[in-house]
């Protein structure tokens, strides 16, 4: 009987977290109440308050639950890749692949819950309210590990350029994982924002080329490249 109660308690807690992921991803932190999340989960408000204290506590728990698993998967993949690559280490193309593909790992199936979580991460990453502190709190260990691997793969890269590369990479990744439907519209259905495998297949070479172009191994400062903008356009923008 005690075991059954414990299982039931755990399931109710997961239902609250599932509902929180969905509603926070749909409406943002300020657009939903703890009561609405409890209603979505089909539980009493008191139970949600008991488990998480308040809305901020629930927001934190919703981000932490899958972040811990995702971080472990991505770090395990990176460490295995480094071990198997020998003294030279993995190249940037390989690092891009293992940076992106773990979200499609068989142990992390893209259920509705995972899709909601990825949309929630996209919301957090693009939020002035949460972007810096929350992304640092939940994903900093992975970022540091991958930055070290990228530096090793691009030994002549300036730190400044690598940080900008990660900035662009993080934005593109979370926008794609947000699955907004925007690409469905302007491609007239040719592309689907929910087709994350198609997105990852194209993002890997795109990002690898971008990293190499900006972190020029030959030492040229890519920020000084000549503009290809027409002169008239430059005048208007000035």
mmCIF file of C-alpha atoms in Angstrom, residues 70-230:
data_model
loop_
_atom_site.group_PDB
_atom_site.id
_atom_site.type_symbol
_atom_site.label_atom_id
_atom_site.label_comp_id
_atom_site.label_asym_id
_atom_site.label_seq_id
_atom_site.Cartn_x
_atom_site.Cartn_y
_atom_site.Cartn_z
ATOM 1 C CA UNK A 70 19.889 16.173 -21.219
ATOM 2 C CA UNK A 71 23.148 17.461 -19.747
ATOM 3 C CA UNK A 72 24.247 13.957 -18.795
ATOM 4 C CA UNK A 73 23.521 12.643 -22.287
ATOM 5 C CA UNK A 74 25.412 15.471 -23.981
ATOM 6 C CA UNK A 75 28.408 15.219 -21.642
ATOM 7 C CA UNK A 76 28.558 11.429 -21.984
ATOM 8 C CA UNK A 77 28.508 11.738 -25.781
ATOM 9 C CA UNK A 78 31.228 14.397 -25.705
ATOM 10 C CA UNK A 79 33.496 12.430 -23.373
ATOM 11 C CA UNK A 80 33.112 9.274 -25.462
ATOM 12 C CA UNK A 81 33.840 11.226 -28.637
ATOM 13 C CA UNK A 82 37.007 12.724 -27.137
ATOM 14 C CA UNK A 83 38.204 9.313 -25.942
ATOM 15 C CA UNK A 84 37.686 7.749 -29.371
ATOM 16 C CA UNK A 85 39.241 10.602 -31.355
ATOM 17 C CA UNK A 86 42.818 10.075 -30.246
ATOM 18 C CA UNK A 87 45.415 12.736 -29.443
ATOM 19 C CA UNK A 88 44.187 15.160 -32.091
ATOM 20 C CA UNK A 89 40.671 15.274 -30.667
ATOM 21 C CA UNK A 90 37.416 15.506 -32.648
ATOM 22 C CA UNK A 91 37.089 17.991 -35.502
ATOM 23 C CA UNK A 92 34.521 20.773 -35.497
ATOM 24 C CA UNK A 93 32.102 18.882 -37.772
ATOM 25 C CA UNK A 94 31.997 15.985 -35.324
ATOM 26 C CA UNK A 95 31.584 18.355 -32.398
ATOM 27 C CA UNK A 96 28.674 20.086 -34.097
ATOM 28 C CA UNK A 97 26.979 16.756 -34.653
ATOM 29 C CA UNK A 98 27.307 15.643 -31.051
ATOM 30 C CA UNK A 99 26.268 19.110 -29.861
ATOM 31 C CA UNK A 100 22.972 18.859 -31.715
ATOM 32 C CA UNK A 101 21.997 15.224 -32.159
ATOM 33 C CA UNK A 102 21.643 14.100 -28.525
ATOM 34 C CA UNK A 103 18.180 15.632 -28.452
ATOM 35 C CA UNK A 104 17.226 12.902 -30.935
ATOM 36 C CA UNK A 105 18.883 10.166 -28.902
ATOM 37 C CA UNK A 106 16.752 6.986 -28.594
ATOM 38 C CA UNK A 107 16.862 7.350 -24.810
ATOM 39 C CA UNK A 108 15.317 10.811 -25.108
ATOM 40 C CA UNK A 109 12.321 10.321 -27.438
ATOM 41 C CA UNK A 110 10.575 13.444 -28.670
ATOM 42 C CA UNK A 111 7.313 12.933 -26.866
ATOM 43 C CA UNK A 112 4.953 15.851 -26.369
ATOM 44 C CA UNK A 113 6.654 16.404 -23.027
ATOM 45 C CA UNK A 114 10.080 16.743 -24.604
ATOM 46 C CA UNK A 115 8.743 19.012 -27.339
ATOM 47 C CA UNK A 116 7.164 21.245 -24.698
ATOM 48 C CA UNK A 117 10.421 21.295 -22.779
ATOM 49 C CA UNK A 118 12.427 22.317 -25.835
ATOM 50 C CA UNK A 119 9.946 25.111 -26.486
ATOM 51 C CA UNK A 120 10.354 26.180 -22.864
ATOM 52 C CA UNK A 121 14.146 26.281 -23.224
ATOM 53 C CA UNK A 122 13.732 28.389 -26.365
ATOM 54 C CA UNK A 123 11.520 30.811 -24.426
ATOM 55 C CA UNK A 124 14.053 31.061 -21.603
ATOM 56 C CA UNK A 125 17.033 31.505 -23.932
ATOM 57 C CA UNK A 126 15.336 34.386 -25.743
ATOM 58 C CA UNK A 127 14.013 36.114 -22.638
ATOM 59 C CA UNK A 128 15.625 39.219 -21.213
ATOM 60 C CA UNK A 129 14.156 38.208 -17.876
ATOM 61 C CA UNK A 130 15.558 34.676 -17.787
ATOM 62 C CA UNK A 131 18.108 34.253 -20.571
ATOM 63 C CA UNK A 132 21.334 34.978 -18.737
ATOM 64 C CA UNK A 133 20.778 33.588 -15.254
ATOM 65 C CA UNK A 134 18.542 30.627 -16.070
ATOM 66 C CA UNK A 135 20.589 29.322 -19.009
ATOM 67 C CA UNK A 136 23.726 29.695 -16.898
ATOM 68 C CA UNK A 137 22.171 27.810 -13.999
ATOM 69 C CA UNK A 138 20.846 24.867 -15.992
ATOM 70 C CA UNK A 139 23.328 24.449 -18.846
ATOM 71 C CA UNK A 140 26.663 26.061 -17.866
ATOM 72 C CA UNK A 141 28.567 22.783 -17.216
ATOM 73 C CA UNK A 142 27.774 21.545 -20.720
ATOM 74 C CA UNK A 143 28.669 24.880 -22.292
ATOM 75 C CA UNK A 144 32.081 24.946 -20.606
ATOM 76 C CA UNK A 145 32.881 21.401 -21.693
ATOM 77 C CA UNK A 146 31.913 22.037 -25.307
ATOM 78 C CA UNK A 147 33.758 25.370 -25.419
ATOM 79 C CA UNK A 148 36.944 23.587 -24.389
ATOM 80 C CA UNK A 149 36.419 21.003 -27.120
ATOM 81 C CA UNK A 150 35.742 23.705 -29.720
ATOM 82 C CA UNK A 151 38.928 25.537 -28.691
ATOM 83 C CA UNK A 152 40.893 22.353 -29.171
ATOM 84 C CA UNK A 153 39.368 21.770 -32.602
ATOM 85 C CA UNK A 154 40.042 25.396 -33.605
ATOM 86 C CA UNK A 155 43.321 26.142 -31.789
ATOM 87 C CA UNK A 156 43.954 29.467 -33.559
ATOM 88 C CA UNK A 157 40.507 30.845 -32.799
ATOM 89 C CA UNK A 158 40.178 33.935 -30.650
ATOM 90 C CA UNK A 159 38.101 33.495 -27.513
ATOM 91 C CA UNK A 160 35.938 36.422 -28.574
ATOM 92 C CA UNK A 161 35.084 34.728 -31.871
ATOM 93 C CA UNK A 162 34.278 31.428 -30.179
ATOM 94 C CA UNK A 163 31.890 33.138 -27.793
ATOM 95 C CA UNK A 164 30.105 34.830 -30.687
ATOM 96 C CA UNK A 165 29.939 31.493 -32.496
ATOM 97 C CA UNK A 166 28.281 29.932 -29.476
ATOM 98 C CA UNK A 167 25.892 32.882 -29.249
ATOM 99 C CA UNK A 168 24.767 32.333 -32.858
ATOM 100 C CA UNK A 169 24.710 28.556 -32.414
ATOM 101 C CA UNK A 170 22.592 28.728 -29.257
ATOM 102 C CA UNK A 171 20.092 31.073 -30.869
ATOM 103 C CA UNK A 172 19.687 28.976 -34.004
ATOM 104 C CA UNK A 173 19.395 25.761 -32.012
ATOM 105 C CA UNK A 174 16.732 26.977 -29.618
ATOM 106 C CA UNK A 175 14.772 28.727 -32.372
ATOM 107 C CA UNK A 176 14.633 25.457 -34.299
ATOM 108 C CA UNK A 177 13.638 23.518 -31.204
ATOM 109 C CA UNK A 178 10.868 26.045 -30.495
ATOM 110 C CA UNK A 179 8.962 24.613 -33.503
ATOM 111 C CA UNK A 180 7.055 27.844 -34.093
ATOM 112 C CA UNK A 181 5.636 26.864 -37.490
ATOM 113 C CA UNK A 182 7.201 29.907 -39.122
ATOM 114 C CA UNK A 183 9.185 27.865 -41.652
ATOM 115 C CA UNK A 184 6.023 25.918 -42.510
ATOM 116 C CA UNK A 185 4.418 29.207 -43.554
ATOM 117 C CA UNK A 186 7.110 30.757 -45.722
ATOM 118 C CA UNK A 187 8.094 27.419 -47.301
ATOM 119 C CA UNK A 188 4.403 26.796 -48.077
ATOM 120 C CA UNK A 189 4.557 23.459 -46.293
ATOM 121 C CA UNK A 190 7.771 22.248 -47.930
ATOM 122 C CA UNK A 191 9.526 22.351 -44.550
ATOM 123 C CA UNK A 192 8.060 21.513 -41.157
ATOM 124 C CA UNK A 193 9.307 23.106 -37.956
ATOM 125 C CA UNK A 194 8.354 19.901 -36.138
ATOM 126 C CA UNK A 195 10.779 17.888 -38.311
ATOM 127 C CA UNK A 196 13.743 18.242 -35.990
ATOM 128 C CA UNK A 197 15.719 15.537 -37.761
ATOM 129 C CA UNK A 198 15.578 17.570 -40.970
ATOM 130 C CA UNK A 199 16.625 20.679 -39.049
ATOM 131 C CA UNK A 200 19.545 18.928 -37.373
ATOM 132 C CA UNK A 201 20.721 17.349 -40.626
ATOM 133 C CA UNK A 202 21.121 20.813 -42.147
ATOM 134 C CA UNK A 203 22.207 22.678 -39.053
ATOM 135 C CA UNK A 204 25.281 20.513 -38.473
ATOM 136 C CA UNK A 205 27.175 21.450 -41.688
ATOM 137 C CA UNK A 206 25.810 25.007 -41.540
ATOM 138 C CA UNK A 207 27.149 25.609 -38.038
ATOM 139 C CA UNK A 208 30.456 23.827 -38.665
ATOM 140 C CA UNK A 209 31.073 26.051 -41.688
ATOM 141 C CA UNK A 210 30.170 29.139 -39.677
ATOM 142 C CA UNK A 211 32.535 28.253 -36.852
ATOM 143 C CA UNK A 212 35.388 27.682 -39.303
ATOM 144 C CA UNK A 213 34.647 30.861 -41.248
ATOM 145 C CA UNK A 214 34.665 33.092 -38.171
ATOM 146 C CA UNK A 215 37.372 31.275 -36.233
ATOM 147 C CA UNK A 216 39.716 31.474 -39.214
ATOM 148 C CA UNK A 217 42.500 28.903 -38.766
ATOM 149 C CA UNK A 218 44.760 30.954 -41.067
ATOM 150 C CA UNK A 219 44.672 33.900 -38.699
ATOM 151 C CA UNK A 220 42.782 36.482 -40.764
ATOM 152 C CA UNK A 221 40.483 38.686 -38.717
ATOM 153 C CA UNK A 222 37.107 37.788 -40.187
ATOM 154 C CA UNK A 223 35.457 40.799 -38.562
ATOM 155 C CA UNK A 224 37.467 42.993 -40.966
ATOM 156 C CA UNK A 225 36.167 41.340 -44.141
ATOM 157 C CA UNK A 226 35.052 43.724 -46.852
ATOM 158 C CA UNK A 227 31.352 44.386 -46.934
ATOM 159 C CA UNK A 228 29.387 42.954 -49.844
ATOM 160 C CA UNK A 229 26.496 45.357 -49.280
ATOM 161 C CA UNK A 230 25.712 47.783 -52.100
#
